[in-house]
């Protein structure tokens, strides 16, 4: 049974002192802290990114945002790229990811990893339920036939939720407003009617699935909350009028800071229209988020990493940015990326903490990131353990 001894432990909530952690396959068997020693290395839970998109080109070199790769590559080939992006995340210590516009490719990869056929992180998949000409539909040029399914009435929404459930998705994604990268819309455009969203949420909840809502303005956030969504994605318009209900209902928000900063400042080249949208989003977001964090709104790690604009492995940078932007302690930021992120996606009983009985997902790191958030850096990772296997680096002797 592998074990780490004489190691500083942080269990997903608080520091346990120096001690020992052991696991057997994908199951932590012992976590014993309380020691006073000054261990060099520390063990923390693997990070959890609640908002990613895995289906991006994973080969060497750069493919720009406007590449035709998505359109011309068959699914039989794309599935390998999905797996490679997830494995890249895993090796960087992100041992759980949730794809928020997933489908058959991500589900196949999730099951292959789960079965141990390939080594990979925990992959959760939310199936999208959006409208014709909505945010999700406007990534594909209009004349292309190969499109993700859309739903344009309450009945179609129900039917699409049921088809996703039949495929085995873990949750549902909706779009309450337009978006930044969707072509030709505005972030403040309404997506779907109340009746459509109500039907989607009702059906998803009836089938045991949580609903994540993309939202970039105040009306869409209010609508999504009124109609009963389980998380807010981006959350640009979460102004003071919504903090109370967010806190009362403990609704998680994936703030996706890094990607929108990069789109706004031109680090990522996407065209003038998307850049202007991102600049407006960042201005409104920054006006709202500091107050929201002070009010106790529950932000969790959610990057929108897509392998191009935010790469898999840059989650550490997003966590540091969260700490700075929200005025959080290092420990508060680290919880948002581990135990609280696990709870937010329904995996609190599986991962996100170092505790006997949970899955063996952990990072061995040279530092004390719960005291100094800048220690949370890929360059300081000594080893990553995913589902009990060392998947990068080596365990210290
Ligand atoms: Zn997204």
Short mmCIF file of C-alpha atoms and ligand atoms in Angstrom, two decimals:
data_model
loop_
_atom_site.label_atom_id
_atom_site.label_comp_id
_atom_site.label_asym_id
_atom_site.label_seq_id
_atom_site.Cartn_x
_atom_site.Cartn_y
_atom_site.Cartn_z
CA UNK A 1 0.00 0.00 0.00
CA UNK A 2 1.52 3.34 -1.01
CA UNK A 3 1.96 5.89 1.73
CA UNK A 4 3.57 9.23 2.43
CA UNK A 5 5.14 9.75 5.82
CA UNK A 6 6.58 12.82 7.47
CA UNK A 7 4.47 15.03 5.23
CA UNK A 8 2.50 18.19 5.96
CA UNK A 9 -1.22 17.55 5.41
CA UNK A 10 -4.00 19.88 4.35
CA UNK A 11 -7.22 17.94 4.05
CA UNK A 12 -9.37 20.20 1.88
CA UNK A 13 -10.57 22.31 4.79
CA UNK A 14 -7.70 22.86 7.20
CA UNK A 15 -4.12 21.97 8.04
CA UNK A 16 -3.61 18.79 10.04
CA UNK A 17 0.06 19.23 10.88
CA UNK A 18 2.70 16.73 9.88
CA UNK A 19 1.83 13.08 9.56
CA UNK A 20 1.03 10.26 7.20
CA UNK A 21 -1.39 9.42 4.42
CA UNK A 22 -1.90 5.97 2.91
CA UNK A 23 -4.09 4.59 0.16
CA UNK A 24 -4.98 1.29 -1.42
CA UNK A 25 -5.98 1.55 -5.07
CA UNK A 26 -8.43 4.40 -5.43
CA UNK A 27 -9.21 4.62 -1.73
CA UNK A 28 -7.56 6.61 1.02
CA UNK A 29 -7.07 4.29 3.99
CA UNK A 30 -5.39 6.54 6.57
CA UNK A 31 -4.86 10.25 7.20
CA UNK A 32 -2.98 10.87 10.43
CA UNK A 33 -1.85 14.39 11.26
CA UNK A 34 -1.05 16.10 14.52
CA UNK A 35 2.74 15.96 14.27
CA UNK A 36 4.93 18.98 14.88
CA UNK A 37 7.77 18.18 12.48
CA UNK A 38 8.85 20.53 9.73
CA UNK A 39 8.25 18.37 6.68
CA UNK A 40 9.56 19.66 3.38
CA UNK A 41 6.63 18.50 1.28
CA UNK A 42 2.89 18.75 1.69
CA UNK A 43 -0.09 16.74 0.43
CA UNK A 44 -3.32 18.44 -0.59
CA UNK A 45 -6.36 17.09 -2.44
CA UNK A 46 -6.26 17.17 -6.26
CA UNK A 47 -7.92 20.24 -7.72
CA UNK A 48 -11.42 20.17 -9.20
CA UNK A 49 -12.37 22.39 -12.13
CA UNK A 50 -16.16 22.63 -12.29
CA UNK A 51 -16.26 24.26 -15.74
CA UNK A 52 -14.16 23.02 -18.65
CA UNK A 53 -14.52 22.13 -22.33
CA UNK A 54 -12.40 19.14 -23.27
CA UNK A 55 -13.07 18.77 -26.99
CA UNK A 56 -10.15 20.83 -28.30
CA UNK A 57 -7.19 19.92 -30.48
CA UNK A 58 -4.56 18.42 -28.20
CA UNK A 59 -1.65 18.00 -30.59
CA UNK A 60 1.55 20.04 -30.73
CA UNK A 61 1.51 23.61 -32.00
CA UNK A 62 -1.24 26.16 -32.00
CA UNK A 63 -4.62 26.02 -33.61
CA UNK A 64 -6.26 29.43 -33.46
CA UNK A 65 -9.78 30.02 -32.28
CA UNK A 66 -11.03 30.16 -35.88
CA UNK A 67 -9.47 26.90 -36.97
CA UNK A 68 -11.72 24.46 -38.79
CA UNK A 69 -10.54 21.60 -36.61
CA UNK A 70 -13.88 21.17 -34.82
CA UNK A 71 -15.76 21.09 -38.09
CA UNK A 72 -13.58 18.78 -40.14
CA UNK A 73 -12.39 16.24 -37.58
CA UNK A 74 -14.49 13.10 -37.16
CA UNK A 75 -15.71 12.14 -33.71
CA UNK A 76 -13.79 8.87 -33.90
CA UNK A 77 -10.65 11.04 -33.87
CA UNK A 78 -11.81 13.89 -31.62
CA UNK A 79 -12.40 11.48 -28.77
CA UNK A 80 -8.63 10.93 -28.43
CA UNK A 81 -8.12 14.66 -28.08
CA UNK A 82 -10.79 14.81 -25.36
CA UNK A 83 -8.91 12.13 -23.45
CA UNK A 84 -5.55 13.85 -23.99
CA UNK A 85 -6.81 17.21 -22.67
CA UNK A 86 -8.25 15.51 -19.59
CA UNK A 87 -4.97 13.65 -19.00
CA UNK A 88 -3.04 16.92 -19.35
CA UNK A 89 -5.22 18.40 -16.62
CA UNK A 90 -4.68 15.34 -14.44
CA UNK A 91 -0.90 15.41 -14.72
CA UNK A 92 -0.99 19.05 -13.61
CA UNK A 93 -2.95 18.08 -10.50
CA UNK A 94 -6.51 18.74 -11.67
CA UNK A 95 -7.81 15.29 -10.88
CA UNK A 96 -11.50 16.04 -11.51
CA UNK A 97 -13.05 18.08 -14.31
CA UNK A 98 -16.64 18.79 -15.30
CA UNK A 99 -17.25 19.36 -19.01
CA UNK A 100 -20.09 21.84 -19.24
CA UNK A 101 -21.05 21.25 -22.84
CA UNK A 102 -20.36 17.59 -23.13
CA UNK A 103 -21.89 14.74 -25.04
CA UNK A 104 -21.04 11.28 -26.35
CA UNK A 105 -17.29 11.98 -26.68
CA UNK A 106 -16.84 13.15 -23.10
CA UNK A 107 -19.09 10.38 -21.80
CA UNK A 108 -17.02 7.75 -23.58
CA UNK A 109 -13.82 9.17 -22.13
CA UNK A 110 -15.35 9.40 -18.67
CA UNK A 111 -16.37 5.74 -18.74
CA UNK A 112 -13.06 4.54 -20.17
CA UNK A 113 -11.20 6.31 -17.34
CA UNK A 114 -13.69 5.06 -14.76
CA UNK A 115 -13.16 1.48 -15.92
CA UNK A 116 -9.37 1.90 -15.77
CA UNK A 117 -9.02 1.07 -19.49
CA UNK A 118 -7.03 4.30 -19.83
CA UNK A 119 -5.49 6.30 -17.01
CA UNK A 120 -7.40 9.52 -16.55
CA UNK A 121 -9.04 11.90 -14.10
CA UNK A 122 -12.66 11.89 -12.96
CA UNK A 123 -14.68 13.44 -15.77
CA UNK A 124 -18.22 14.68 -15.17
CA UNK A 125 -20.36 15.62 -18.12
CA UNK A 126 -23.25 18.07 -18.39
CA UNK A 127 -25.40 17.84 -21.52
CA UNK A 128 -26.42 21.23 -22.95
CA UNK A 129 -30.03 22.24 -23.47
CA UNK A 130 -30.07 25.48 -25.47
CA UNK A 131 -32.13 27.14 -28.15
CA UNK A 132 -31.69 27.70 -31.88
CA UNK A 133 -29.56 30.86 -32.24
CA UNK A 134 -28.67 30.69 -28.55
CA UNK A 135 -25.17 30.91 -27.08
CA UNK A 136 -24.45 27.21 -27.49
CA UNK A 137 -25.74 27.13 -31.06
CA UNK A 138 -23.69 30.08 -32.33
CA UNK A 139 -20.25 28.49 -32.16
CA UNK A 140 -20.94 26.62 -35.40
CA UNK A 141 -21.38 28.62 -38.63
CA UNK A 142 -25.03 28.61 -39.76
CA UNK A 143 -24.49 26.67 -43.00
CA UNK A 144 -22.88 23.69 -41.29
CA UNK A 145 -25.08 20.69 -40.71
CA UNK A 146 -23.11 19.10 -37.93
CA UNK A 147 -24.56 20.86 -34.89
CA UNK A 148 -25.30 19.98 -31.32
CA UNK A 149 -28.98 19.39 -30.56
CA UNK A 150 -31.19 22.38 -29.67
CA UNK A 151 -34.59 22.62 -27.99
CA UNK A 152 -37.19 25.26 -28.85
CA UNK A 153 -40.23 24.67 -26.68
CA UNK A 154 -40.83 23.35 -23.17
CA UNK A 155 -41.64 19.94 -24.62
CA UNK A 156 -38.47 19.87 -26.70
CA UNK A 157 -36.49 20.87 -23.62
CA UNK A 158 -37.98 17.99 -21.67
CA UNK A 159 -37.28 15.58 -24.50
CA UNK A 160 -33.67 16.71 -24.82
CA UNK A 161 -33.08 16.37 -21.06
CA UNK A 162 -34.45 12.85 -21.30
CA UNK A 163 -32.20 11.97 -24.24
CA UNK A 164 -29.18 13.23 -22.29
CA UNK A 165 -30.31 11.21 -19.28
CA UNK A 166 -30.56 8.13 -21.45
CA UNK A 167 -26.96 8.69 -22.59
CA UNK A 168 -25.82 8.85 -18.99
CA UNK A 169 -24.85 12.51 -18.48
CA UNK A 170 -24.25 13.62 -14.90
CA UNK A 171 -25.99 16.99 -15.20
CA UNK A 172 -27.54 19.56 -17.54
CA UNK A 173 -26.25 22.91 -18.80
CA UNK A 174 -28.54 25.74 -19.84
CA UNK A 175 -27.90 29.17 -21.30
CA UNK A 176 -29.89 31.98 -19.71
CA UNK A 177 -28.19 34.71 -21.76
CA UNK A 178 -26.00 35.20 -24.82
CA UNK A 179 -22.24 34.90 -24.57
CA UNK A 180 -18.82 36.27 -25.45
CA UNK A 181 -17.57 33.77 -28.03
CA UNK A 182 -20.89 32.92 -29.67
CA UNK A 183 -20.93 34.58 -33.09
CA UNK A 184 -23.38 37.39 -33.73
CA UNK A 185 -25.22 37.61 -30.42
CA UNK A 186 -24.98 39.93 -27.44
CA UNK A 187 -24.24 38.85 -23.87
CA UNK A 188 -27.44 40.60 -22.74
CA UNK A 189 -29.75 38.73 -25.10
CA UNK A 190 -32.26 36.45 -23.45
CA UNK A 191 -31.80 32.77 -24.17
CA UNK A 192 -34.94 30.64 -23.87
CA UNK A 193 -38.23 31.53 -22.27
CA UNK A 194 -39.05 31.04 -18.62
CA UNK A 195 -41.31 28.14 -19.58
CA UNK A 196 -38.48 26.42 -21.45
CA UNK A 197 -36.03 26.83 -18.58
CA UNK A 198 -38.65 25.77 -16.04
CA UNK A 199 -39.36 22.58 -18.01
CA UNK A 200 -35.62 21.82 -18.34
CA UNK A 201 -34.97 22.23 -14.63
CA UNK A 202 -38.08 20.30 -13.62
CA UNK A 203 -37.18 17.39 -15.86
CA UNK A 204 -33.50 17.38 -14.89
CA UNK A 205 -34.29 17.42 -11.19
CA UNK A 206 -36.87 14.65 -11.66
CA UNK A 207 -34.11 12.53 -13.21
CA UNK A 208 -31.56 13.29 -10.49
CA UNK A 209 -29.48 15.85 -12.37
CA UNK A 210 -28.33 19.32 -11.32
CA UNK A 211 -28.60 22.24 -13.74
CA UNK A 212 -25.76 24.70 -14.39
CA UNK A 213 -26.77 28.05 -15.91
CA UNK A 214 -24.55 30.16 -18.16
CA UNK A 215 -25.36 33.78 -17.30
CA UNK A 216 -23.73 37.08 -18.25
CA UNK A 217 -26.18 39.73 -17.07
CA UNK A 218 -28.40 40.56 -14.13
CA UNK A 219 -31.80 39.67 -15.66
CA UNK A 220 -30.58 36.23 -16.75
CA UNK A 221 -29.05 35.51 -13.34
CA UNK A 222 -32.25 36.56 -11.57
CA UNK A 223 -34.36 34.46 -13.91
CA UNK A 224 -32.13 31.42 -13.52
CA UNK A 225 -32.22 31.72 -9.74
CA UNK A 226 -35.99 32.27 -9.63
CA UNK A 227 -36.50 29.20 -11.79
CA UNK A 228 -34.31 27.02 -9.55
CA UNK A 229 -30.91 26.41 -11.15
CA UNK A 230 -28.18 24.76 -9.08
CA UNK A 231 -25.13 26.80 -10.15
CA UNK A 232 -24.31 30.01 -11.98
CA UNK A 233 -21.57 29.96 -14.62
CA UNK A 234 -19.61 33.20 -15.23
CA UNK A 235 -22.08 35.20 -13.12
CA UNK A 236 -21.16 38.56 -14.64
CA UNK A 237 -24.41 40.24 -13.59
CA UNK A 238 -24.50 39.07 -9.96
CA UNK A 239 -25.08 42.51 -8.47
CA UNK A 240 -25.98 43.42 -4.90
CA UNK A 241 -29.66 42.64 -5.46
CA UNK A 242 -28.77 38.94 -5.89
CA UNK A 243 -26.13 38.35 -3.21
CA UNK A 244 -28.72 37.60 -0.53
CA UNK A 245 -30.42 34.82 -2.42
CA UNK A 246 -27.07 33.44 -3.60
CA UNK A 247 -25.84 33.18 -0.02
CA UNK A 248 -29.15 31.90 1.41
CA UNK A 249 -29.27 29.09 -1.12
CA UNK A 250 -25.50 28.53 -1.14
CA UNK A 251 -25.45 28.55 -4.95
CA UNK A 252 -21.94 27.99 -6.39
CA UNK A 253 -20.54 30.36 -9.00
CA UNK A 254 -17.76 29.50 -11.46
CA UNK A 255 -16.14 32.91 -12.01
CA UNK A 256 -14.03 32.06 -15.14
CA UNK A 257 -11.73 35.04 -14.44
CA UNK A 258 -8.63 34.23 -16.45
CA UNK A 259 -10.32 33.51 -19.76
CA UNK A 260 -12.38 36.70 -19.75
CA UNK A 261 -9.37 38.79 -18.71
CA UNK A 262 -7.37 37.36 -21.62
CA UNK A 263 -10.20 37.90 -24.09
CA UNK A 264 -10.67 41.47 -22.87
CA UNK A 265 -7.00 42.48 -22.92
CA UNK A 266 -6.29 40.90 -26.29
CA UNK A 267 -3.90 38.21 -25.02
CA UNK A 268 -6.20 35.88 -26.94
CA UNK A 269 -6.99 37.04 -30.46
CA UNK A 270 -10.65 36.50 -31.21
CA UNK A 271 -11.80 39.47 -33.28
CA UNK A 272 -13.09 42.88 -32.31
CA UNK A 273 -16.67 41.86 -31.57
CA UNK A 274 -15.79 39.18 -29.03
CA UNK A 275 -13.09 41.37 -27.48
CA UNK A 276 -15.57 44.23 -26.97
CA UNK A 277 -18.05 41.83 -25.41
CA UNK A 278 -15.35 40.51 -23.08
CA UNK A 279 -14.31 44.03 -22.05
CA UNK A 280 -17.89 44.84 -21.09
CA UNK A 281 -18.17 41.53 -19.21
CA UNK A 282 -14.96 42.15 -17.25
CA UNK A 283 -15.99 45.68 -16.29
CA UNK A 284 -19.39 44.57 -15.03
CA UNK A 285 -17.94 41.46 -13.37
CA UNK A 286 -15.27 43.37 -11.47
CA UNK A 287 -17.85 45.88 -10.25
CA UNK A 288 -19.92 43.01 -8.84
CA UNK A 289 -17.50 40.32 -7.67
CA UNK A 290 -15.56 42.05 -4.92
CA UNK A 291 -18.80 42.89 -3.14
CA UNK A 292 -20.21 39.44 -3.86
CA UNK A 293 -17.16 37.80 -2.28
CA UNK A 294 -17.43 40.07 0.77
CA UNK A 295 -21.12 39.17 1.05
CA UNK A 296 -20.15 35.47 1.16
CA UNK A 297 -21.18 34.36 -2.32
CA UNK A 298 -19.83 30.89 -2.93
CA UNK A 299 -17.26 31.00 -5.73
CA UNK A 300 -15.70 27.68 -6.74
CA UNK A 301 -12.94 26.89 -9.21
CA UNK A 302 -14.43 27.01 -12.70
CA UNK A 303 -12.16 28.23 -15.49
CA UNK A 304 -13.89 27.58 -18.83
CA UNK A 305 -10.53 26.03 -19.81
CA UNK A 306 -10.79 24.85 -23.40
CA UNK A 307 -7.19 23.90 -24.11
CA UNK A 308 -6.67 27.00 -26.26
CA UNK A 309 -7.53 30.18 -24.35
CA UNK A 310 -6.98 28.64 -20.96
CA UNK A 311 -4.92 25.47 -21.09
CA UNK A 312 -5.32 22.46 -18.90
CA UNK A 313 -2.86 23.04 -16.10
CA UNK A 314 -3.49 26.77 -15.80
CA UNK A 315 -6.09 26.18 -13.09
CA UNK A 316 -3.44 26.98 -10.48
CA UNK A 317 -3.17 30.48 -11.92
CA UNK A 318 -6.96 30.89 -11.77
CA UNK A 319 -6.97 29.93 -8.08
CA UNK A 320 -4.29 32.52 -7.34
CA UNK A 321 -6.31 35.07 -9.28
CA UNK A 322 -9.44 34.18 -7.28
CA UNK A 323 -7.57 34.76 -4.03
CA UNK A 324 -6.36 38.17 -5.20
CA UNK A 325 -9.62 39.28 -6.80
CA UNK A 326 -11.82 38.25 -3.89
CA UNK A 327 -9.46 39.29 -1.10
CA UNK A 328 -9.53 35.73 0.18
CA UNK A 329 -7.05 33.97 2.40
CA UNK A 330 -4.99 31.30 0.69
CA UNK A 331 -6.95 28.65 2.57
CA UNK A 332 -10.31 30.03 1.43
CA UNK A 333 -9.14 29.95 -2.20
CA UNK A 334 -7.80 26.43 -1.87
CA UNK A 335 -11.09 25.18 -0.42
CA UNK A 336 -12.90 26.67 -3.41
CA UNK A 337 -10.70 24.53 -5.65
CA UNK A 338 -10.94 21.29 -3.65
CA UNK A 339 -13.55 20.37 -1.02
CA UNK A 340 -16.09 23.02 -1.93
CA UNK A 341 -15.74 22.38 -5.66
CA UNK A 342 -16.38 18.69 -4.99
CA UNK A 343 -19.49 19.51 -2.99
CA UNK A 344 -20.66 21.90 -5.72
CA UNK A 345 -20.69 19.15 -8.35
CA UNK A 346 -22.08 16.41 -6.14
CA UNK A 347 -18.77 14.59 -5.58
CA UNK A 348 -18.22 15.47 -1.93
CA UNK A 349 -18.50 11.81 -1.01
CA UNK A 350 -15.94 10.81 -3.66
CA UNK A 351 -13.09 13.30 -3.81
CA UNK A 352 -11.96 16.82 -2.88
CA UNK A 353 -10.75 15.94 0.61
CA UNK A 354 -8.03 13.83 2.17
CA UNK A 355 -10.08 11.51 4.34
CA UNK A 356 -10.26 7.74 4.80
CA UNK A 357 -12.76 6.18 2.40
CA UNK A 358 -12.54 8.87 -0.26
CA UNK A 359 -10.85 8.51 -3.64
CA UNK A 360 -7.05 8.79 -3.74
CA UNK A 361 -6.64 12.09 -5.63
CA UNK A 362 -3.81 14.21 -4.28
CA UNK A 363 -0.99 16.58 -5.08
CA UNK A 364 2.39 16.38 -3.37
CA UNK A 365 3.80 19.88 -3.42
CA UNK A 366 6.91 21.71 -2.30
CA UNK A 367 5.27 24.46 -0.25
CA UNK A 368 2.31 25.37 1.94
CA UNK A 369 -0.33 26.66 -0.47
CA UNK A 370 -2.96 27.00 2.29
CA UNK A 371 -0.65 29.59 3.91
CA UNK A 372 0.82 31.09 0.73
CA UNK A 373 -1.35 30.82 -2.35
CA UNK A 374 1.62 31.55 -4.61
CA UNK A 375 2.95 28.13 -3.62
CA UNK A 376 0.10 26.67 -5.67
CA UNK A 377 2.10 26.47 -8.86
CA UNK A 378 2.72 23.67 -11.33
CA UNK A 379 6.47 24.19 -10.98
CA UNK A 380 6.24 23.19 -7.31
CA UNK A 381 4.40 19.91 -7.89
CA UNK A 382 6.45 16.90 -6.79
CA UNK A 383 3.88 14.24 -7.68
CA UNK A 384 0.24 13.85 -8.65
CA UNK A 385 -1.79 10.86 -7.55
CA UNK A 386 -5.02 10.29 -9.49
CA UNK A 387 -7.34 7.43 -8.51
CA UNK A 388 -4.48 6.00 -6.48
CA UNK A 389 -1.85 6.00 -9.27
CA UNK A 390 1.15 8.28 -9.51
CA UNK A 391 0.50 10.01 -12.84
CA UNK A 392 3.25 12.60 -12.78
CA UNK A 393 6.47 13.12 -10.84
CA UNK A 394 7.43 10.62 -8.17
CA UNK A 395 6.48 10.19 -4.52
CA UNK A 396 9.22 11.52 -2.22
CA UNK A 397 11.04 8.77 -0.33
ZN1 LIG B 1 -18.04 27.30 -20.80
#
